[in-house]
XYZ file of N, CA, C and O in Angstrom:
616
model
N 16.553 14.197 9.509
C 16.011 14.289 8.084
C 15.030 15.556 8.972
O 14.641 16.678 7.574
N 14.256 16.339 10.048
C 13.488 17.792 9.730
C 14.156 18.304 9.957
O 15.337 18.234 10.074
N 12.967 19.160 9.601
C 13.508 20.267 8.699
C 13.058 21.071 10.538
O 12.619 20.776 11.806
N 13.976 22.762 10.139
C 13.526 23.315 11.310
C 11.980 23.889 11.514
O 11.991 23.636 10.606
N 11.125 23.355 12.346
C 9.538 23.776 12.794
C 9.234 22.867 11.721
O 8.094 23.013 11.768
N 9.193 21.957 11.818
C 8.740 19.737 10.806
C 8.522 19.544 12.402
O 8.282 18.422 12.552
N 8.772 20.039 13.773
C 8.540 19.046 14.971
C 7.311 17.976 14.651
O 6.818 17.652 15.697
N 6.187 18.915 14.639
C 5.291 18.205 13.804
C 4.536 16.957 13.463
O 3.278 17.345 12.747
N 5.812 17.012 11.835
C 5.115 16.299 11.713
C 5.487 15.229 12.080
O 6.658 14.903 12.654
N 4.541 14.133 11.222
C 5.290 12.448 11.415
C 6.341 11.165 10.562
O 5.859 12.008 9.355
N 7.162 11.436 10.196
C 7.440 10.024 8.895
C 6.920 9.306 8.260
O 6.336 9.100 9.535
N 7.078 9.022 7.601
C 6.081 8.125 6.514
C 6.616 7.183 6.642
O 8.052 6.216 6.495
N 5.668 5.495 7.525
C 6.464 4.113 7.562
C 6.195 3.863 5.898
O 4.924 3.506 5.142
N 7.075 2.931 5.477
C 6.416 2.683 4.704
C 7.566 1.440 3.952
O 8.860 0.814 5.138
N 7.265 -0.096 3.603
C 7.699 -0.973 2.963
C 8.113 -1.475 2.216
O 8.048 -2.089 1.951
N 8.551 -0.750 1.339
C 9.363 -0.141 0.492
C 10.812 -0.296 0.437
O 11.368 1.382 0.992
N 11.769 -1.003 -0.097
C 12.622 -1.132 0.779
C 14.059 0.625 -0.133
O 14.330 0.565 0.356
N 13.482 0.296 -1.442
C 13.889 1.252 -2.046
C 13.678 2.675 -1.413
O 14.352 3.874 -2.381
N 12.467 2.849 -1.052
C 11.553 4.184 -0.556
C 11.975 5.049 0.011
O 12.392 4.610 1.183
N 12.427 6.195 0.246
C 13.166 7.303 0.844
C 12.047 7.574 2.320
O 11.028 8.400 1.284
N 12.033 8.119 3.514
C 11.898 8.154 3.873
C 11.202 9.698 3.518
O 12.090 10.180 4.109
N 10.359 10.044 3.575
C 9.290 11.909 4.135
C 8.554 11.891 5.692
O 8.660 11.236 5.103
N 8.345 13.036 5.153
C 7.563 13.705 6.425
C 6.206 13.333 5.846
O 6.054 14.250 3.998
N 5.314 13.793 6.445
C 4.022 13.769 5.336
C 3.685 15.472 5.477
O 2.638 14.870 4.043
N 4.104 16.444 5.628
C 4.180 17.453 5.076
C 4.539 17.367 4.358
O 4.392 18.507 3.349
N 5.355 16.780 3.337
C 6.247 17.068 1.707
C 5.895 16.029 0.799
O 5.700 16.240 -0.155
N 5.116 15.004 1.199
C 4.059 14.385 0.526
C 3.149 15.112 0.390
O 2.119 15.496 -0.750
N 2.228 15.899 0.987
C 0.827 17.343 1.272
C 1.532 18.396 0.339
O 0.975 17.937 -0.793
N 3.004 17.795 0.189
C 3.034 19.632 -0.514
C 3.917 19.432 -2.186
O 4.310 20.012 -2.795
N 4.218 17.412 -1.959
C 4.325 16.966 -3.042
C 3.503 17.181 -4.186
O 2.583 17.539 -4.188
N 4.219 17.803 -5.506
C 3.070 17.313 -6.950
C 2.363 15.776 -7.099
O 0.993 15.565 -6.995
N 2.500 14.479 -5.624
C 1.907 13.007 -5.710
C 0.829 13.037 -5.612
O -0.399 13.269 -5.535
N 0.332 15.323 -4.587
C -1.241 14.996 -4.346
C -1.506 16.424 -4.022
O -1.460 17.274 -2.493
N -1.825 17.740 -4.975
C -1.757 18.638 -4.850
C -3.088 18.790 -4.541
O -3.414 19.721 -4.043
N -4.510 18.243 -5.012
C -5.539 18.265 -5.094
C -5.766 17.632 -4.203
O -7.223 18.179 -3.370
N -4.304 17.213 -2.867
C -5.840 16.957 -1.676
C -4.913 17.690 -0.550
O -4.734 17.298 0.201
N -4.413 18.766 -0.699
C -3.861 19.247 0.065
C -3.741 19.982 1.877
O -3.779 19.575 3.157
N -6.080 19.943 1.357
C -6.655 20.296 2.048
C -6.941 19.419 2.960
O -6.991 19.073 4.081
N -6.709 18.615 1.725
C -6.813 17.140 2.813
C -6.234 16.621 4.132
O -6.509 16.255 5.294
N -4.800 16.500 3.571
C -3.452 16.159 3.884
C -3.571 17.368 5.743
O -3.467 16.021 6.023
N -3.643 18.294 5.402
C -3.085 19.467 6.665
C -4.316 18.860 7.862
O -4.267 18.957 8.999
N -5.454 18.219 7.733
C -5.860 17.462 8.873
C -5.599 16.020 8.860
O -6.401 15.786 9.805
N -4.587 16.047 8.612
C -4.498 14.296 8.590
C -4.220 14.409 10.322
O -3.325 15.505 10.786
N -4.131 13.777 11.465
C -3.581 13.713 12.970
C -2.354 12.842 12.550
O -2.417 11.569 11.783
N -1.448 14.299 12.963
C 0.412 13.931 12.745
C 0.390 13.918 14.173
O -0.289 13.957 15.398
N 1.639 12.385 14.244
C 2.034 12.637 16.031
C 3.957 13.596 16.162
O 4.226 13.385 14.979
N 4.528 14.341 17.185
C 5.909 14.426 17.605
C 6.145 13.817 17.101
O 6.285 12.590 16.508
N 8.043 13.868 15.282
C 8.573 12.812 15.417
C 9.617 11.710 16.228
O 8.979 10.390 16.262
N 9.419 12.833 17.158
C 10.288 12.160 18.721
C 9.277 11.138 19.946
O 9.548 11.322 20.595
N 8.303 11.226 19.309
C 6.832 10.651 20.067
C 6.504 9.081 20.096
O 6.715 9.300 18.672
N 6.226 8.534 20.918
C 5.802 7.780 20.438
C 3.940 7.216 20.859
O 3.548 6.933 22.328
N 3.733 8.253 20.252
C 1.920 9.158 19.922
C 1.210 7.489 19.603
O 1.259 6.628 19.302
N 0.224 7.134 21.720
C -0.760 5.523 21.072
C -1.390 5.270 19.988
O -1.268 5.162 19.438
N -1.708 7.375 19.499
C -3.029 7.092 18.430
C -1.824 7.067 17.103
O -2.755 6.436 16.490
N -0.565 7.209 17.084
C -0.212 6.801 15.817
C 0.687 5.566 16.711
O 0.421 5.030 14.611
N 0.686 5.164 17.260
C 1.275 3.535 17.402
C -0.151 3.479 16.639
O -0.427 1.794 15.494
N -1.325 3.029 17.012
C -2.172 3.148 17.302
C -2.341 2.723 15.468
O -3.020 1.744 15.411
N -2.562 4.197 14.792
C -3.351 3.576 13.289
C -1.814 2.398 12.423
O -2.116 1.981 11.560
N -0.602 2.729 13.265
C 0.520 1.932 11.892
C -0.182 0.543 12.421
O -0.156 0.135 11.365
N -0.250 0.135 13.538
C -0.941 -1.204 13.909
C -2.129 -1.549 13.494
O -2.602 -2.802 12.427
N -2.692 -0.763 12.514
C -3.822 -0.705 12.565
C -3.983 -0.395 10.346
O -4.771 -1.299 9.711
N -3.076 -0.718 10.025
C -2.150 -0.501 8.611
C -1.939 -1.850 8.767
O -1.836 -2.020 8.036
N -0.671 -1.944 9.524
C -0.553 -3.865 9.153
C -1.772 -4.411 9.631
O -1.856 -5.711 9.388
N -2.884 -4.828 10.140
C -3.490 -5.208 9.883
C -4.440 -5.414 8.793
O -3.791 -6.178 7.649
N -4.578 -4.642 8.688
C -4.695 -4.317 6.410
C -4.027 -4.814 5.846
O -4.152 -5.661 4.503
N -2.239 -4.885 5.687
C -1.373 -5.514 4.978
C -0.722 -5.861 4.729
O -0.503 -7.002 4.452
N -1.433 -6.216 6.965
C -1.698 -8.876 6.423
C -2.231 -9.215 5.468
O -2.847 -9.771 5.677
N -3.930 -8.841 5.480
C -5.144 -8.982 5.507
C -5.093 -9.047 3.562
O -5.130 -10.140 2.863
N -3.490 -8.400 2.855
C -3.810 -8.312 1.296
C -2.993 -9.714 1.434
O -2.706 -9.795 0.718
N -2.009 -9.744 3.186
C -0.266 -10.392 1.976
C -1.646 -12.137 1.354
O -0.795 -12.761 1.578
N -2.541 -11.538 3.220
C -3.276 -13.523 3.436
C -4.179 -13.444 1.742
O -4.237 -14.859 1.973
N -4.988 -12.459 1.214
C -5.993 -12.873 0.253
C -5.000 -12.096 -1.123
O -6.415 -12.125 -1.880
N -4.081 -12.855 -1.707
C -4.055 -11.687 -2.584
C -4.187 -12.364 -4.258
O -4.542 -11.922 -5.235
N -4.781 -13.268 -3.585
C -5.697 -13.886 -4.894
C -6.637 -13.524 -4.764
O -7.692 -14.465 -6.356
N -8.065 -13.408 -3.992
C -8.478 -12.952 -4.327
C -9.829 -11.358 -4.155
O -8.631 -10.229 -4.302
N -10.715 -11.206 -4.466
C -11.038 -9.820 -5.299
C -10.589 -8.915 -3.383
O -11.504 -9.694 -2.365
N -9.767 -7.750 -3.426
C -9.711 -7.122 -1.912
C -10.891 -6.189 -2.421
O -9.955 -5.378 -3.781
N -11.978 -5.263 -1.290
C -12.034 -4.456 -2.090
C -11.734 -3.439 -0.517
O -11.333 -3.613 0.729
N -12.114 -1.942 -0.897
C -11.287 -1.299 0.048
C -12.142 -1.431 0.905
O -11.824 -1.192 2.153
N -13.684 -1.267 0.722
C -14.447 -1.091 2.353
C -14.244 -2.594 3.385
O -14.146 -2.426 4.759
N -13.710 -4.038 2.591
C -13.566 -4.396 4.035
C -11.996 -4.393 3.690
O -11.498 -4.894 5.145
N -10.973 -3.904 3.405
C -10.301 -3.153 4.219
C -9.844 -2.659 4.941
O -9.198 -2.875 6.161
N -11.194 -0.932 5.137
C -10.513 -0.014 5.963
C -11.681 -0.889 6.989
O -11.515 -1.198 8.164
N -12.450 -1.834 6.412
C -13.674 -2.465 8.075
C -11.499 -4.005 8.574
O -12.491 -3.460 9.804
N -11.778 -4.231 8.227
C -10.118 -5.065 9.290
C -9.109 -4.323 9.609
O -9.261 -4.443 10.853
N -8.989 -2.371 9.000
C -8.433 -2.014 10.218
C -8.904 -1.271 11.092
O -8.420 0.192 11.575
N -10.076 -0.862 11.224
C -11.891 -1.019 11.910
C -11.637 1.724 11.218
O -10.814 2.212 12.433
N -11.111 1.145 10.004
C -11.414 2.420 10.075
C -12.926 3.465 8.916
O -13.124 2.237 8.045
N -13.203 4.129 8.380
C -14.081 3.986 6.748
C -13.480 4.009 6.019
O -12.232 4.598 5.338
N -13.962 3.664 4.707
C -13.064 3.388 3.598
C -12.503 5.148 2.282
O -11.229 5.048 3.040
N -12.759 6.006 3.950
C -12.632 7.619 2.868
C -10.916 7.515 4.164
O -10.413 7.979 3.207
N -11.352 7.769 5.652
C -10.391 7.280 6.011
C -9.073 6.769 5.487
O -7.195 6.702 5.931
N -9.782 5.130 5.107
C -8.289 4.408 5.513
C -6.893 5.117 4.207
O -6.132 4.317 4.480
N -8.366 5.374 3.046
C -7.967 5.475 2.185
C -6.971 6.130 2.488
O -4.923 6.203 1.599
N -7.130 8.052 2.832
C -6.031 8.451 3.206
C -4.907 8.491 4.470
O -3.680 8.582 4.207
N -5.176 7.658 5.531
C -3.897 7.425 6.140
C -3.097 6.146 5.319
O -2.091 6.597 5.580
N -3.809 4.935 4.577
C -3.050 4.183 3.615
C -1.850 5.076 3.007
O -1.252 4.312 3.702
N -1.847 5.804 2.412
C -1.108 6.169 0.995
C -0.391 7.344 1.438
O 0.498 7.451 1.426
N -1.009 8.383 2.641
C 0.410 9.204 3.661
C 1.191 7.143 3.978
O 2.377 8.506 4.479
N 0.760 7.016 5.389
C 2.311 5.883 5.622
C 2.650 4.938 4.897
O 4.142 4.348 5.386
N 1.965 4.856 3.402
C 2.833 3.119 2.817
C 3.334 4.394 1.892
O 4.689 3.756 0.853
N 2.800 5.403 1.321
C 3.717 6.202 -0.008
C 3.311 5.529 -0.880
O 4.165 6.487 -2.040
N 2.725 4.733 -1.411
C 1.662 4.133 -2.341
C 0.067 4.182 -2.033
O -0.601 3.633 -0.777
N -0.994 4.536 -3.454
C -2.536 3.958 -2.738
C -2.634 2.264 -2.964
O -1.734 1.941 -2.893
N -3.926 2.554 -1.535
C -3.834 0.639 -2.126
C -3.844 0.566 -3.550
O -3.374 -0.638 -3.199
N -4.602 0.087 -4.107
C -4.367 -0.329 -5.791
C -3.202 -1.098 -5.445
O -2.571 -2.313 -6.232
N -2.594 0.401 -5.701
C -1.201 0.597 -6.489
C 0.205 -0.670 -5.613
O 0.440 -1.625 -6.313
N -0.854 -0.611 -4.785
C 0.379 -1.399 -3.981
C -0.032 -2.885 -3.456
O 0.430 -3.994 -3.590
N -1.276 -3.560 -3.745
C -2.410 -5.004 -4.111
C -1.624 -5.118 -6.203
O -0.995 -6.312 -5.173
N -1.064 -4.507 -6.673
C -0.808 -4.264 -7.324
C 0.263 -4.856 -7.657
O 0.660 -5.892 -8.586
N 1.123 -3.782 -7.520
C 2.784 -4.146 -7.041
C 3.291 -5.685 -5.955
O 3.497 -6.150 -6.655
N 1.976 -5.473 -5.137
C 1.872 -7.174 -4.473
C 2.282 -8.202 -5.803
O 2.630 -9.299 -6.177
N 0.984 -8.274 -5.717
C 0.429 -9.640 -7.037
C 1.834 -9.976 -8.102
O 1.607 -10.917 -8.035
N 1.985 -8.685 -8.484
C 2.854 -9.017 -9.355
C 4.359 -9.533 -9.300
O 4.927 -9.303 -10.189
N 4.896 -8.528 -7.704
C 6.682 -9.697 -7.457
C 6.116 -10.473 -7.086
O 6.883 -11.428 -7.421
N 5.096 -10.626 -5.957
C 4.487 -12.627 -6.267
C 4.413 -13.563 -7.930
O 4.741 -14.641 -7.291
N 3.592 -12.998 -8.855
C 3.824 -13.572 -10.290
C 5.246 -13.739 -10.439
O 5.102 -14.765 -11.127
N 6.042 -12.871 -10.889
C 7.124 -12.641 -10.866
C 8.506 -13.480 -10.556
O 9.037 -14.518 -10.842
N 8.521 -14.001 -8.747
C 8.417 -14.920 -7.849
C 7.842 -16.229 -8.912
O 8.889 -16.894 -8.711
N 6.670 -16.826 -8.906
C 6.775 -17.542 -9.867
C 6.839 -18.467 -10.497
O 7.127 -19.288 -10.633
N 7.625 -17.350 -11.679
C 7.472 -16.883 -12.678
C 8.787 -17.878 -13.211
O 8.857 -18.452 -14.377
N 9.546 -17.443 -12.132
C 11.089 -18.451 -11.702
C 11.480 -19.259 -11.074
O 11.331 -20.533 -11.315
N 10.440 -19.667 -10.159
C 9.871 -20.611 -9.301
C 9.182 -22.434 -9.652
O 9.587 -23.295 -9.844
N 8.115 -21.799 -10.815
C 7.389 -22.229 -10.965
C 7.240 -22.743 -12.403
O 6.496 -21.824 -12.990
N 8.517 -23.111 -12.976
C 8.756 -23.066 -15.207
C 7.692 -23.562 -15.724
O 7.297 -23.570 -16.986
N 6.877 -24.520 -15.340
C 6.277 -25.408 -16.098
C 4.982 -25.041 -15.935
O 3.817 -25.604 -16.045
N 4.141 -24.009 -14.707
C 2.847 -24.128 -14.794
C 3.363 -22.776 -15.988
O 4.720 -21.504 -16.588
N 1.372 -22.404 -16.286
C 1.494 -21.398 -17.503
C 1.584 -20.289 -16.555
O 0.818 -19.835 -15.733
N 1.997 -19.532 -18.135
C 1.473 -17.918 -17.857
C 0.596 -16.923 -16.855
O 0.099 -16.867 -16.509
N -0.583 -17.640 -17.537
C -2.357 -17.207 -17.575
C -2.262 -19.223 -15.759
O -3.447 -17.755 -15.607
N -1.959 -19.783 -16.607
C -2.451 -19.771 -14.641
C -1.540 -19.366 -14.035
O -2.640 -19.527 -12.520
N -0.603 -18.541 -13.593
C 0.154 -17.829 -12.606
C -0.629 -16.430 -12.876
O -0.966 -15.887 -11.335
N -1.133 -15.874 -12.945
C -1.443 -14.673 -14.244
C -3.385 -14.629 -12.739
O -3.624 -14.494 -11.608
N -3.479 -16.105 -12.698
C -4.411 -16.170 -12.240
C -4.300 -16.282 -10.600
O -4.922 -16.130 -9.440
N -3.882 -17.468 -10.659
C -3.297 -18.285 -9.307
C -3.154 -16.456 -8.039
O -3.006 -16.313 -6.913
N -2.782 -15.413 -8.960
C -2.406 -14.550 -8.229
C -3.054 -13.139 -8.393
O -2.898 -12.204 -8.466
N -4.191 -13.007 -8.861
C -5.494 -12.712 -8.195
C -5.571 -11.767 -9.405
O -6.863 -10.634 -9.932
N -5.641 -12.002 -11.156
C -5.305 -11.529 -12.260
C -7.193 -11.677 -12.429
O -6.665 -13.543 -12.778
N -7.291 -11.169 -13.072
C -8.998 -11.085 -13.705
C -8.514 -12.098 -15.082
O -9.315 -13.158 -15.406
N -7.756 -11.758 -15.511
C -8.219 -12.045 -17.032
C -6.237 -12.233 -17.484
O -5.086 -11.570 -16.997
N -6.524 -13.451 -18.204
C -4.147 -13.467 -18.849
C -3.966 -12.177 -19.530
O -3.486 -11.131 -19.235
N -5.425 -11.263 -19.733
C -4.457 -9.653 -21.183
C -4.436 -8.912 -19.616
O -4.459 -7.985 -20.119
N -5.628 -8.666 -18.724
C -5.367 -7.326 -17.891
C -4.249 -8.669 -17.211
O -2.607 -7.759 -16.746
N -3.182 -9.765 -16.388
C -1.477 -10.065 -15.732
C -0.776 -9.458 -16.930
O 0.010 -9.067 -16.766
N -0.821 -9.238 -18.114
C 0.130 -10.087 -19.490
C 0.395 -8.196 -19.182
O 1.554 -7.557 -18.694
N -1.010 -7.065 -19.154
C -1.225 -5.964 -19.687
C -0.153 -4.920 -18.297
O 0.506 -4.123 -18.502
N -0.324 -5.851 -16.961
C 0.231 -5.152 -16.088
C 1.253 -5.701 -15.855
O 2.835 -5.181 -14.880
N 1.405 -6.492 -15.607
C 3.791 -7.363 -15.870
C 4.307 -7.133 -16.810
O 5.203 -6.012 -16.292
N 3.614 -6.377 -17.846
C 4.381 -4.880 -19.877
C 4.263 -3.938 -18.710
O 5.551 -4.043 -18.617
N 3.439 -3.212 -18.351
C 3.968 -1.829 -17.510
C 5.383 -1.960 -16.505
O 5.808 -1.096 -16.357
N 4.684 -2.750 -15.087
C 5.359 -2.902 -14.417
C 7.093 -3.263 -14.509
O 8.271 -2.909 -13.785
N 7.283 -4.199 -15.052
C 7.971 -4.475 -15.752
C 9.223 -3.973 -17.380
O 9.987 -4.943 -17.663
N 9.111 -3.043 -17.446
C 8.710 -2.888 -18.947
C 9.258 -3.442 -19.557
O 10.976 -3.328 -20.387
N 8.440 -4.092 -19.999
C 8.663 -5.270 -21.061
C 7.753 -4.870 -22.271
O 6.014 -4.521 -22.690
């Protein structure tokens, strides 16, 4: 996947099964982040073929934040709490998380909540839709219905 001259780019780590892994440089150059290209250029990146200690440390810290999200999906999760969990500043955490996971923190949390709710709808047919939405961290039935409709094109 690496192109010539791309040896200083690290692969994007993704936990989305159908997402194609891209290099950090490709994300920065893409339409997803044109307004942040100057920020992306300053991200610390490791060579593709190395097991850089800092890269492994970043992966471990991001995974720690992702584990926290999984454990607290039904609660309010703030960027500051996640950044503290990963031992980053909020700004740096959001930048690193987005680059490594492939989606912003809020979108990641919303996706996990909606996937959990969809599973609950099938697994627990006796529970009301409102109860399932509330159990999965949505503030109101309207917010859950709107997010569900947008995500699953209903």
